[in-house]
Tab-separated table of C-alpha atoms and ligand atoms in Angstrom:
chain	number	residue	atom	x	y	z
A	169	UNK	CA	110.987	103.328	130.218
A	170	UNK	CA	114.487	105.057	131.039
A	171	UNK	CA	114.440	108.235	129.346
A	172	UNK	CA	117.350	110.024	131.071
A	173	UNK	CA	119.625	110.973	128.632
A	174	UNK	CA	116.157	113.103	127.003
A	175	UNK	CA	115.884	114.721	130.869
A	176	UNK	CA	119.291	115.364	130.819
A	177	UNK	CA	119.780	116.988	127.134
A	178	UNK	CA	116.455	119.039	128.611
A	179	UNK	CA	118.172	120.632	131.440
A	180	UNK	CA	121.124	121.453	128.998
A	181	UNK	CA	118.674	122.680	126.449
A	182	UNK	CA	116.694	124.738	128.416
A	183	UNK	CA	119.539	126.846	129.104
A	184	UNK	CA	120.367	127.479	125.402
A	185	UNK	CA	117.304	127.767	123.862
A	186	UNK	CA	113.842	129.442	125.050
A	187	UNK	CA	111.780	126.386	126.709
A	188	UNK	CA	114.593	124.429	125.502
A	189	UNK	CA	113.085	123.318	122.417
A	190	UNK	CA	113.324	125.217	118.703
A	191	UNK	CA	109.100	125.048	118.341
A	192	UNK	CA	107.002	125.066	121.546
A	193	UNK	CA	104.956	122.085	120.231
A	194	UNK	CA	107.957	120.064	120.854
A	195	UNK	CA	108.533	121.068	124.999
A	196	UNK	CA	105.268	118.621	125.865
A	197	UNK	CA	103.850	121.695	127.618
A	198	UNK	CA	100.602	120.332	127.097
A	199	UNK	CA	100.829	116.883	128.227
A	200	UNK	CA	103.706	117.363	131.032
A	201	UNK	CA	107.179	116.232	131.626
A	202	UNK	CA	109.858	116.481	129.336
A	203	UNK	CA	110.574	116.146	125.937
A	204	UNK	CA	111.849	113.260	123.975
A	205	UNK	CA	114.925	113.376	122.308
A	206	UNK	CA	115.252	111.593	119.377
A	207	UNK	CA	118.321	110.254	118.218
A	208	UNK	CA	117.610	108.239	114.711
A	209	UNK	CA	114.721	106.852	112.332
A	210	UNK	CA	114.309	104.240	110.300
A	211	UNK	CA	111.322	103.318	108.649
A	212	UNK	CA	108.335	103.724	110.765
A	213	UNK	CA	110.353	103.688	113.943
A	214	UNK	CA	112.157	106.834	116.177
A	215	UNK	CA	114.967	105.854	118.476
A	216	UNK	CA	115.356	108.291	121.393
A	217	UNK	CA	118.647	109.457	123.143
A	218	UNK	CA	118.326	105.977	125.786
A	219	UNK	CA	117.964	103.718	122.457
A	220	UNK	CA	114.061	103.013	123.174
A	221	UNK	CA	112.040	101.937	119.974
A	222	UNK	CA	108.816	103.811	119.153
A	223	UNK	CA	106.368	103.198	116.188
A	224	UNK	CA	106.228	106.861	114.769
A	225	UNK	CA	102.536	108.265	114.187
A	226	UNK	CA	104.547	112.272	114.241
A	227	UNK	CA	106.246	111.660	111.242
A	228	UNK	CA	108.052	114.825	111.847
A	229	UNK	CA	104.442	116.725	111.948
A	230	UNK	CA	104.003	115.485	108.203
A	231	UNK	CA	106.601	115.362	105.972
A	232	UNK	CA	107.742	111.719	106.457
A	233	UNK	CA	105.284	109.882	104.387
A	234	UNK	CA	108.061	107.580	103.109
A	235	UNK	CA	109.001	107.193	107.414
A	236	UNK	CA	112.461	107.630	108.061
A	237	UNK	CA	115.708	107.551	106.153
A	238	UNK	CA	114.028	106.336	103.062
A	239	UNK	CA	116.955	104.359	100.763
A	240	UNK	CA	116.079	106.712	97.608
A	241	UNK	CA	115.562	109.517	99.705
A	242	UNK	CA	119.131	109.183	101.467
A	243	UNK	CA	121.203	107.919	98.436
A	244	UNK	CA	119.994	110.860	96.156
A	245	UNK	CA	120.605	113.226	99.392
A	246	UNK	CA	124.098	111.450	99.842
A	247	UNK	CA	124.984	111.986	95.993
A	248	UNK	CA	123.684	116.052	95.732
A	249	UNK	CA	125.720	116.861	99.306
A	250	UNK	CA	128.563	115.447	97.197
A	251	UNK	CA	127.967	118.281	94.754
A	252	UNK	CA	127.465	121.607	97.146
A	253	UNK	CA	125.049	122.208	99.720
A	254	UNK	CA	124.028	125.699	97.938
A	255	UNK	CA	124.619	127.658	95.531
A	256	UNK	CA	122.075	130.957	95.467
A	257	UNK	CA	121.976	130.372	91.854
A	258	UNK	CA	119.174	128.285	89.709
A	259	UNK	CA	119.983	124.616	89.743
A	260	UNK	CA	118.200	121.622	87.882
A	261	UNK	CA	116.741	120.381	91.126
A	262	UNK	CA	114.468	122.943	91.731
A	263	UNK	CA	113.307	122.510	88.315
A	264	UNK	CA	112.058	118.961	89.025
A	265	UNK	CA	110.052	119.750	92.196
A	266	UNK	CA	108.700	122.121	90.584
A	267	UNK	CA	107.337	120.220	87.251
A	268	UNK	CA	106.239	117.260	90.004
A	269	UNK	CA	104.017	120.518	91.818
A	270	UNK	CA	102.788	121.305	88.451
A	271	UNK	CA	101.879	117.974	87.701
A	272	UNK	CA	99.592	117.329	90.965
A	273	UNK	CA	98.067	121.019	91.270
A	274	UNK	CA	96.227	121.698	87.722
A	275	UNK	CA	95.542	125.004	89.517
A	276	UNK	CA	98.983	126.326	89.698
A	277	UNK	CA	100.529	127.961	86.631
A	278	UNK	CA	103.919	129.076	88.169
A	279	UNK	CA	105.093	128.108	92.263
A	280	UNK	CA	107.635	129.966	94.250
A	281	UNK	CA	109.986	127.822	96.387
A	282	UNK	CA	110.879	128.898	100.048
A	283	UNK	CA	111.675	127.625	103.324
A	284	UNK	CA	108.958	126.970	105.315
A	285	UNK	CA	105.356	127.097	105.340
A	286	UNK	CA	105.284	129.683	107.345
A	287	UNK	CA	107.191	131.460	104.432
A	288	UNK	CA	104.735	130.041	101.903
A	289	UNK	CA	101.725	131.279	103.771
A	290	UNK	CA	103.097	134.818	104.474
A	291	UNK	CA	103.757	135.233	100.715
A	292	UNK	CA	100.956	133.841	99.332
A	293	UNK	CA	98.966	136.546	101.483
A	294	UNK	CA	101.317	139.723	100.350
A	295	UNK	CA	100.705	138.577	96.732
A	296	UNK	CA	96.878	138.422	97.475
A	297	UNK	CA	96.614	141.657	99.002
A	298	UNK	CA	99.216	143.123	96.030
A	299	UNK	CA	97.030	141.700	93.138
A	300	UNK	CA	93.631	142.528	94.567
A	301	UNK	CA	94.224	145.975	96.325
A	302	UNK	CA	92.583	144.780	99.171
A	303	UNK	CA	93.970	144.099	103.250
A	304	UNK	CA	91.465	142.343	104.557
A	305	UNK	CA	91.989	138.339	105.172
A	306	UNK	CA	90.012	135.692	106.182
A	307	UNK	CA	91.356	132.465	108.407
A	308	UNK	CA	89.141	130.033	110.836
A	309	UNK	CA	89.353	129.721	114.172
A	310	UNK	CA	92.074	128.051	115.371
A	311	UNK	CA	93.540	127.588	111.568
A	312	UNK	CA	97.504	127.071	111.903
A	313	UNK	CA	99.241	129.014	108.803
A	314	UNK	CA	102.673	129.123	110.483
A	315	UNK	CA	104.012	132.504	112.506
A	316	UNK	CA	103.395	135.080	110.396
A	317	UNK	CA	102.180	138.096	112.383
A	318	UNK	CA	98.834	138.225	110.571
A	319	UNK	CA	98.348	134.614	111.309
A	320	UNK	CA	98.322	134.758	114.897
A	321	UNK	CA	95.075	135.669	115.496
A	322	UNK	CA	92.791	133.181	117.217
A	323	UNK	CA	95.844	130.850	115.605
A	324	UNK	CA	95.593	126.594	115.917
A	325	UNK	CA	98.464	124.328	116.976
A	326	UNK	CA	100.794	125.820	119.498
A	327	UNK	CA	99.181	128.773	119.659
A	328	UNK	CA	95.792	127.026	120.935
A	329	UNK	CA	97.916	124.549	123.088
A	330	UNK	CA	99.144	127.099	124.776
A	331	UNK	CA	96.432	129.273	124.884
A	332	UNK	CA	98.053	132.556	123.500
A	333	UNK	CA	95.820	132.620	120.171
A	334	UNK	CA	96.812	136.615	120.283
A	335	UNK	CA	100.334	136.384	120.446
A	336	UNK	CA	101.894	139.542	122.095
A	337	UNK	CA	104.269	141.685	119.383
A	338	UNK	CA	101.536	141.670	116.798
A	339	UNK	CA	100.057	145.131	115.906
A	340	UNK	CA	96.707	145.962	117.268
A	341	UNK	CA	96.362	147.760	113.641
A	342	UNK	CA	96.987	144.744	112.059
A	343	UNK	CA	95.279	142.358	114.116
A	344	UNK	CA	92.181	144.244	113.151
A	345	UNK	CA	93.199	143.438	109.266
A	346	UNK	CA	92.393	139.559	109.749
A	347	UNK	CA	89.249	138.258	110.455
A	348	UNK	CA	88.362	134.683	112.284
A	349	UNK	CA	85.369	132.556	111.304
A	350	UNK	CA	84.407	129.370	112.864
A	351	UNK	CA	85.851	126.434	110.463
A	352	UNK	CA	82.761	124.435	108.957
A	353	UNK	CA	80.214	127.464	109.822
A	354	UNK	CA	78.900	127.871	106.074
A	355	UNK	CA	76.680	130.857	107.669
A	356	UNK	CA	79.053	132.648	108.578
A	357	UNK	CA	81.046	132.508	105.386
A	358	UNK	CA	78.235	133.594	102.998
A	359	UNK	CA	77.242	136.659	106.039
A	360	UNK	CA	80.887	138.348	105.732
A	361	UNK	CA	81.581	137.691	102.432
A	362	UNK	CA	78.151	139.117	101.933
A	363	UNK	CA	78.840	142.334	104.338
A	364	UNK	CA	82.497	143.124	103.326
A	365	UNK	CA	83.473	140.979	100.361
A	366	UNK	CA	85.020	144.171	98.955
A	367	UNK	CA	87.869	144.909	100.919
A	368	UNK	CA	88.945	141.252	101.555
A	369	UNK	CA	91.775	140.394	99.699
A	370	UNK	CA	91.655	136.390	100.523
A	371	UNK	CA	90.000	133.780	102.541
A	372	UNK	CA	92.747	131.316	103.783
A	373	UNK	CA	92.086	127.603	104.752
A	374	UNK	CA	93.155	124.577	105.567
A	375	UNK	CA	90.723	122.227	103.797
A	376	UNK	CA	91.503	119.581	106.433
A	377	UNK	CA	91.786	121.098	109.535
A	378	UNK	CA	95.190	119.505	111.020
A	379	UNK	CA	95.816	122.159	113.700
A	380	UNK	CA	92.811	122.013	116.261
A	381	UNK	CA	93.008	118.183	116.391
A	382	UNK	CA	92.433	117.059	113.009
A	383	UNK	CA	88.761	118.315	111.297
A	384	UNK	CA	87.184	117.323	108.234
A	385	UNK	CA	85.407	119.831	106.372
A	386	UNK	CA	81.804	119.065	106.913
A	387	UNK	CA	79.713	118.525	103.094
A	388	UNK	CA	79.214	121.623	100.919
A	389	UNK	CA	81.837	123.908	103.520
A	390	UNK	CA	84.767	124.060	100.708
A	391	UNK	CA	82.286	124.701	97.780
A	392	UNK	CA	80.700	127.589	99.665
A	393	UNK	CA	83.703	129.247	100.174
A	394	UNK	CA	84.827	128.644	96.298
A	395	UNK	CA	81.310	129.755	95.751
A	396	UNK	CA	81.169	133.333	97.449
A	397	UNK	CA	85.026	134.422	96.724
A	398	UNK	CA	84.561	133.821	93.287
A	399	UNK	CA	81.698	135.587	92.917
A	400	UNK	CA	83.307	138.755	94.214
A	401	UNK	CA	87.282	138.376	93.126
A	402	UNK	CA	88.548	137.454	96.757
A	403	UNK	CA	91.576	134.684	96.709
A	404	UNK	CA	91.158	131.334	97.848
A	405	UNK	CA	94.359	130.382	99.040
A	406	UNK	CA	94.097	126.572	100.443
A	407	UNK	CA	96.752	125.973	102.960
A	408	UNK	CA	97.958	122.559	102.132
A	409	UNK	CA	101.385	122.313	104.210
A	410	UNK	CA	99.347	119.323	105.853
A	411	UNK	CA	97.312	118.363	103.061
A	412	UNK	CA	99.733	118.426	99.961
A	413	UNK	CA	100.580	115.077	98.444
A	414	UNK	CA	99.032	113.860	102.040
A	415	UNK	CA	95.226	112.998	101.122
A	416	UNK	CA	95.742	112.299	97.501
A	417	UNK	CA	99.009	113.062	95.313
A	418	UNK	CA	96.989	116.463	94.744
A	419	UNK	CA	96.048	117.288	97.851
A	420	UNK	CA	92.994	118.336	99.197
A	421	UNK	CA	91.880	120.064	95.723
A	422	UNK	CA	92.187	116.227	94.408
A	423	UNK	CA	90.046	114.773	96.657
A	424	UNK	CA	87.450	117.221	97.232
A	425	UNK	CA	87.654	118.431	93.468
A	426	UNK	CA	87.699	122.089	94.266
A	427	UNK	CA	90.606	124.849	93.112
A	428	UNK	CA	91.872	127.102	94.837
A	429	UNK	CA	93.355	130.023	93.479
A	430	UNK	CA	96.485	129.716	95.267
A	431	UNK	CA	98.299	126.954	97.304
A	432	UNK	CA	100.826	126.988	99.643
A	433	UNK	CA	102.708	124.063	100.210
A	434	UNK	CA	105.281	122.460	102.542
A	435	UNK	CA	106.455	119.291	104.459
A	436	UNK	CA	106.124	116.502	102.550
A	437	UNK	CA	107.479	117.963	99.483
A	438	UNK	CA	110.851	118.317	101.177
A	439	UNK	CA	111.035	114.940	102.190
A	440	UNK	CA	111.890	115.747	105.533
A	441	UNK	CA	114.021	119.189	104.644
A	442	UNK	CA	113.403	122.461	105.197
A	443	UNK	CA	110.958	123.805	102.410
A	444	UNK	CA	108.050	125.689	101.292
A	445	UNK	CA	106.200	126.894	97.963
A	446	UNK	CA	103.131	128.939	97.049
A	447	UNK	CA	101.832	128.944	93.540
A	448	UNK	CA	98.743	129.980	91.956
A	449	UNK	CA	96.915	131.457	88.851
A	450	UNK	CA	99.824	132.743	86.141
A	451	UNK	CA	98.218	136.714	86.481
A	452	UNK	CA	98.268	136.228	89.907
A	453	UNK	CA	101.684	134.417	90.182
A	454	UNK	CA	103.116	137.476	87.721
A	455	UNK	CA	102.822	140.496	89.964
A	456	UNK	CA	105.974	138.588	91.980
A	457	UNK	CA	109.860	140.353	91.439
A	458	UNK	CA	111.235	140.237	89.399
A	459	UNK	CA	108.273	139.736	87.238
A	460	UNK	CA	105.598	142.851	88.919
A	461	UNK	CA	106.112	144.557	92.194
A	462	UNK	CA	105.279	142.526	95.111
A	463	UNK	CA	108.569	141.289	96.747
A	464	UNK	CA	109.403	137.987	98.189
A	465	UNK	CA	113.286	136.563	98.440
A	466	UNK	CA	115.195	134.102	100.400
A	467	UNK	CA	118.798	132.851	99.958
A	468	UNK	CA	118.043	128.984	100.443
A	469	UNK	CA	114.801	129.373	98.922
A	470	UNK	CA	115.216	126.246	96.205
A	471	UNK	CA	117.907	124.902	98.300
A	472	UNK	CA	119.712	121.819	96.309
A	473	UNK	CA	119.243	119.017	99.328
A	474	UNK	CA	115.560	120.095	99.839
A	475	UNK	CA	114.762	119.852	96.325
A	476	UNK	CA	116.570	116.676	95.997
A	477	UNK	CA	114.680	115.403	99.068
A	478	UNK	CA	111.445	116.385	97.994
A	479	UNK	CA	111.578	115.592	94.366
A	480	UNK	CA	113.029	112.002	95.563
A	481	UNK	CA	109.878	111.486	97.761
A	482	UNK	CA	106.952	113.467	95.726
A	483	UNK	CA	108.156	110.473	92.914
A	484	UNK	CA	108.155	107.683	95.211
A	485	UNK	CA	103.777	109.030	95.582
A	486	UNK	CA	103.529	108.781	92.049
A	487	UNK	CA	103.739	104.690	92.222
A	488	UNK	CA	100.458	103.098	91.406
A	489	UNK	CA	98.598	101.907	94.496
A	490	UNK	CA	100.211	104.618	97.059
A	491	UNK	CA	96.941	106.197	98.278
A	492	UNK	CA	94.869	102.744	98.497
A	493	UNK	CA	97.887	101.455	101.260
A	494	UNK	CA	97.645	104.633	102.943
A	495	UNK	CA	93.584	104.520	103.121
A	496	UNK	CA	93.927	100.655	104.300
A	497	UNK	CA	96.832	101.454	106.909
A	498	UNK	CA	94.781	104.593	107.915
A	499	UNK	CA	91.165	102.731	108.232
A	500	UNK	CA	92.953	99.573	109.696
A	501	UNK	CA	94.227	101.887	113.080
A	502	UNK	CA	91.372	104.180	112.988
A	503	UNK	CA	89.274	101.004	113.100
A	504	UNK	CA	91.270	99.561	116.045
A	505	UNK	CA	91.698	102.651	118.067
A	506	UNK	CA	87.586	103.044	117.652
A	507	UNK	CA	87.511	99.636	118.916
A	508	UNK	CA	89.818	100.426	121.870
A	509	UNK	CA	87.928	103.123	122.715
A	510	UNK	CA	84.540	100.895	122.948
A	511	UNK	CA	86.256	98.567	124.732
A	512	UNK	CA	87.627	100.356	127.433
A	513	UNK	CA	84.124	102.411	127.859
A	514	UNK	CA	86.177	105.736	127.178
A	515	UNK	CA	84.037	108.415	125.412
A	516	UNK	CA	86.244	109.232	122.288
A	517	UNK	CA	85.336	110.498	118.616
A	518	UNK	CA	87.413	109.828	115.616
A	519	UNK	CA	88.571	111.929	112.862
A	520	UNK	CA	90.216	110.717	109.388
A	521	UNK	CA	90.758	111.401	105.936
A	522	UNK	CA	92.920	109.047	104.453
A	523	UNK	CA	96.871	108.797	106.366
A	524	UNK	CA	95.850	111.271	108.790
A	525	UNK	CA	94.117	111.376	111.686
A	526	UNK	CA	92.882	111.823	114.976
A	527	UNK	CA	91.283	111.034	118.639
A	528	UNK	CA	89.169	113.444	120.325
A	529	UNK	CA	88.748	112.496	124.099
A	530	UNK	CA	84.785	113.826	124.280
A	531	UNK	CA	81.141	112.492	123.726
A	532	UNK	CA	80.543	115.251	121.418
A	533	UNK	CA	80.679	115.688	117.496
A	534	UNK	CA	83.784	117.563	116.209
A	535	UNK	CA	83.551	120.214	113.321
A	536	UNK	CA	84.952	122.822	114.645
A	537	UNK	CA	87.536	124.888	117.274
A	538	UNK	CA	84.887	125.159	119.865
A	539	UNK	CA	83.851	121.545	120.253
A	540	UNK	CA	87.332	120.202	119.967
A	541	UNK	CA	88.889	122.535	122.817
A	542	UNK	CA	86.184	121.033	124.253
A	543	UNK	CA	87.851	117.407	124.316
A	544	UNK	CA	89.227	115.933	127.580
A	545	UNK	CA	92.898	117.414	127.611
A	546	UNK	CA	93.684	115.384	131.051
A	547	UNK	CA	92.651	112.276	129.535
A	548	UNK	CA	94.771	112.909	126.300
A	549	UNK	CA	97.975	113.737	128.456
A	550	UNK	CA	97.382	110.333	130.213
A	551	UNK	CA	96.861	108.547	126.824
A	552	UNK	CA	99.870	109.790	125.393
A	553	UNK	CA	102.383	108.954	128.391
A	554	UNK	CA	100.492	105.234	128.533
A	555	UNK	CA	101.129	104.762	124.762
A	556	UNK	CA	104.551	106.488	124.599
A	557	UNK	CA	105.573	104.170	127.812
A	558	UNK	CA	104.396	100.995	125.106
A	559	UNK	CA	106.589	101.888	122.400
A	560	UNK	CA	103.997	104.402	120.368
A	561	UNK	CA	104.919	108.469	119.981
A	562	UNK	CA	101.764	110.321	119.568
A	563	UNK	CA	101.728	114.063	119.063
A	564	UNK	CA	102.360	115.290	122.282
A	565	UNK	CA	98.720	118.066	121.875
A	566	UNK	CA	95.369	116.619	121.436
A	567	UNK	CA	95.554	119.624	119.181
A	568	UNK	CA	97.319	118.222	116.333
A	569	UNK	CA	96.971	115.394	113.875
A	570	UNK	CA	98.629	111.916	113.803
A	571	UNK	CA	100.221	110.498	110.823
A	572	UNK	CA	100.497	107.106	109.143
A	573	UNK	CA	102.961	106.537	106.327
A	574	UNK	CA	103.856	104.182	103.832
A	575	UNK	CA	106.599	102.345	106.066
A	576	UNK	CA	103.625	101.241	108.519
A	577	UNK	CA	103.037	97.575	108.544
A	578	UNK	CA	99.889	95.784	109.588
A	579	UNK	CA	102.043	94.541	112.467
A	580	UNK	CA	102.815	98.196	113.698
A	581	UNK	CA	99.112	99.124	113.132
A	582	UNK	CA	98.493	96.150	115.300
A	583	UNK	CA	100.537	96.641	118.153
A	584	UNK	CA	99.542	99.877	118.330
A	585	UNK	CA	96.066	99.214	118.346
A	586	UNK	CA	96.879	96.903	121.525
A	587	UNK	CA	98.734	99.445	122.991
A	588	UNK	CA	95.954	101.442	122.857
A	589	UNK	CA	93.814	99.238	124.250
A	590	UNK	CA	95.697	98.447	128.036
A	591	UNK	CA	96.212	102.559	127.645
A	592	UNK	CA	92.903	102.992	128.024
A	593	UNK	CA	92.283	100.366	130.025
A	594	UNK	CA	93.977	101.744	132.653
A	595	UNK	CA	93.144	105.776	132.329
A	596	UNK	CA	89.504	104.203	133.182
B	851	KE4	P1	106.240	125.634	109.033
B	851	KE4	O1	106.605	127.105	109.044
B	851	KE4	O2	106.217	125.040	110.437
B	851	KE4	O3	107.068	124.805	108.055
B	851	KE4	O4	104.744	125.536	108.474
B	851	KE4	C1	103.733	126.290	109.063
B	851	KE4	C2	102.392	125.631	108.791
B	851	KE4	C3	101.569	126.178	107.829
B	851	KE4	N1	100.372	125.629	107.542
B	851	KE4	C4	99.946	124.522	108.186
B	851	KE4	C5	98.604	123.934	107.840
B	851	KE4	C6	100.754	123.911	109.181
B	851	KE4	O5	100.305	122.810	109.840
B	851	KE4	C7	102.003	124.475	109.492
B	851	KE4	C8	102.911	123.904	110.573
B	851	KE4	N2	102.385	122.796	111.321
B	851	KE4	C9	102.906	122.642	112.659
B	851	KE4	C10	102.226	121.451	113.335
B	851	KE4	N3	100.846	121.531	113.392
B	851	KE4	C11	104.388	122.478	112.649
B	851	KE4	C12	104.992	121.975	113.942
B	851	KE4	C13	105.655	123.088	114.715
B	851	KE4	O6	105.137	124.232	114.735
B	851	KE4	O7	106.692	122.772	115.341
């Protein structure tokens, strides 16, 4: 495929912005060469910068359950630009999100909009430690909550592509304020809640893993956690950024039946635009300004065109039957690519919950960080450049997830699965 208009925007970007890319997952550090730039979407397809078609399993790392440039999504979008981009004042938008939120998460009494997860995340955990006096936090191994400094310890995604889990320019003093525990390691979870449930404000999670590959949460690993931080007044905060109207229209605590005491929230429910939320318990959500004392702020935060993008797609999930195409589309690949996988003799395990999902070049079981940095990272680099050189853009990390939305069709999920099968083919 000619990608040379993508090599040459990357030697102009490269000398504007650090790597050349505004997120290091995007730079293909991890699976070599150079980035694709992508010039429109439409539906379940990306057009790059040369005008070659791809069948989109990125979906923007999420948000794009609708795929690209949905009609409602672009008209409404079309219509609020029309009226003012922003306006640092309340607007009715914001307002509708918000009762949609509401409406999936029984568990949260009041939300807080922002602008990314990462924003989300980072205030969710200054409320925690605000209501409950306490510093301590909990996060898994290679759990991805976004850049926040107290995040980036033994931190997913990026972080574990690129193997700086520690990022430099976090406090040593800080550091020592989060804890890591192996994701799906029940032991572990009832041993230091046990030991020094006390002083720890939260335990954060993403109840599908979607940042070290993608990682179910293995029977009775969510209700354990529930389990020991009620018992002893610590904050479950589930990270659903991934999650969120992703698995079921609410979310992980939908489809595992479990609540969490506070949420955070992001991609999908700005259609595409930059957003977060965090919401939670009312007495917890009330020690917020202007309400109580613990201080979170942003000038876009509720931003018109987010809202209206969100809102626009959250109501497109409310349509009867959205989660049973999303299960089929999802079981109909994850089927195929299994298939593939026997075919070609290529030693591959298989995660999925519902639209999301993932391939794991190894012979072992995957439940956790350790066994998926395990995986074959050589043989994922060469399955991504086969399948991207047939038409198909994969995440470009073994350590992320893969997404299927609602503009799939059966003929996508089939070519795809074909694709996968000469890709593997020839890697063997
Ligand atoms: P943002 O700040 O990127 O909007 O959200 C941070 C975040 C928080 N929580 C979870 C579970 C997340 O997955 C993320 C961000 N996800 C990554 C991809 N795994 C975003 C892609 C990127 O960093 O460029």
């Amino acid at each position: 495929m000619n990608r040379s208009r993508s090599e040459a925007f990357f030697a102009r970007a490269q000398k504007l912005m650090p790597g050349g890319v505004n997120s290091p997952v995007r730079n293909f550090g991890r699976v070599g060469g150079h980035p694709v730039f992508m010039a429109r979407g439409k539906g379940a397809k990306v057009y790059d910068a040369d005008g070659n078609e791809y069948i989109d399993y990125l979906g923007s790392w999420g948000p794009l359950i609708l795929g690209h440039s949905h009609p409602a999504v672009v008209d409404a979008l079309k219509g609020a630009c029309e009226l003012g981009t922003s306006f640092g004042t309340p607007t009715e938008a914001e307002l509708k999100l918000a009762e949609l939120v509401k409406e999936a998460y029984p568990s949260i009494d009041l939300v807080r909009m922002v602008n990314s997860g990462t924003e989300a995340t980072m205030s969710a955990l200054r409320v925690a430690r605000g209501y409950t006096g306490r510093n301590l936090v909990i996060k898994f191994e290679a759990g991805y909550h976004g850049h926040g400094d107290s995040f980036l310890i033994q931190a997913g995604s990026g972080a574990a592509t690129f193997g700086i889990p520690d990022s430099p320019g976090v406090p040593a003093d800080l550091a020592k304020l989060t804890i890591n525990l192996p994701y799906n390691d029940r032991e572990a979870v009832r041993q230091t809640l046990s030991e020094r449930g006390d002083d720890i404000a939260c335990v954060i999670i993403e109840p599908v893993a979607g940042n070290m590959g993608m990682i179910p949460p293995v029977a009775g690993f969510l209700e354990t956690i529930r389990e020991e931080t009620e018992k002893r007044g610590i904050i479950l905060i589930f990270d659903e950024v991934i999650t969120g109207f992703r698995v079921a229209f609410g979310g992980a605590q939908e489809r595992f039946g479990i609540q969490a005491d506070m949420t955070c929230l992001g991609k999908i429910i700005g259609g595409g635009l930059p957003v977060g939320a965090y919401g939670g318990r009312r007495e917890i959500m009330e020690t917020i300004a202007p309400l109580g004392a613990v201080y979170q702020a942003g000038t876009l935060s509720g931003n018109p065109l987010a809202m209206t993008a969100g809102y626009e797609t959250v109501k497109q999930l409310k349509e009867p039957g959205v989660y049973d195409r999303l299960e089929q589309l999802g079981a109909r690949l994850g089927d195929g690519l299994r298939a593939a996988a026997d075919e070609a003799g290529v030693a591959a395990y298989m995660t999925r919950v519902g639209s999301m999902m993932c391939t794991f070049f190894t012979n072992q079981d995957v439940t956790s960080y350790d066994t998926a940095s395990s995986s074959d990272a050589d043989v994922y680099s060469k399955y991504f450049w086969n399948m991207l050189d047939r038409g198909v853009y994969l995440a470009p990390s073994r350590l992320e997830t893969g997404f299927v939305s609602l503009a799939h069709t059966e003929e996508d999920i089939d070519r795809t699965i074909e694709a996968a099968r000469e890709s593997l083919k020839e890697i063997c």
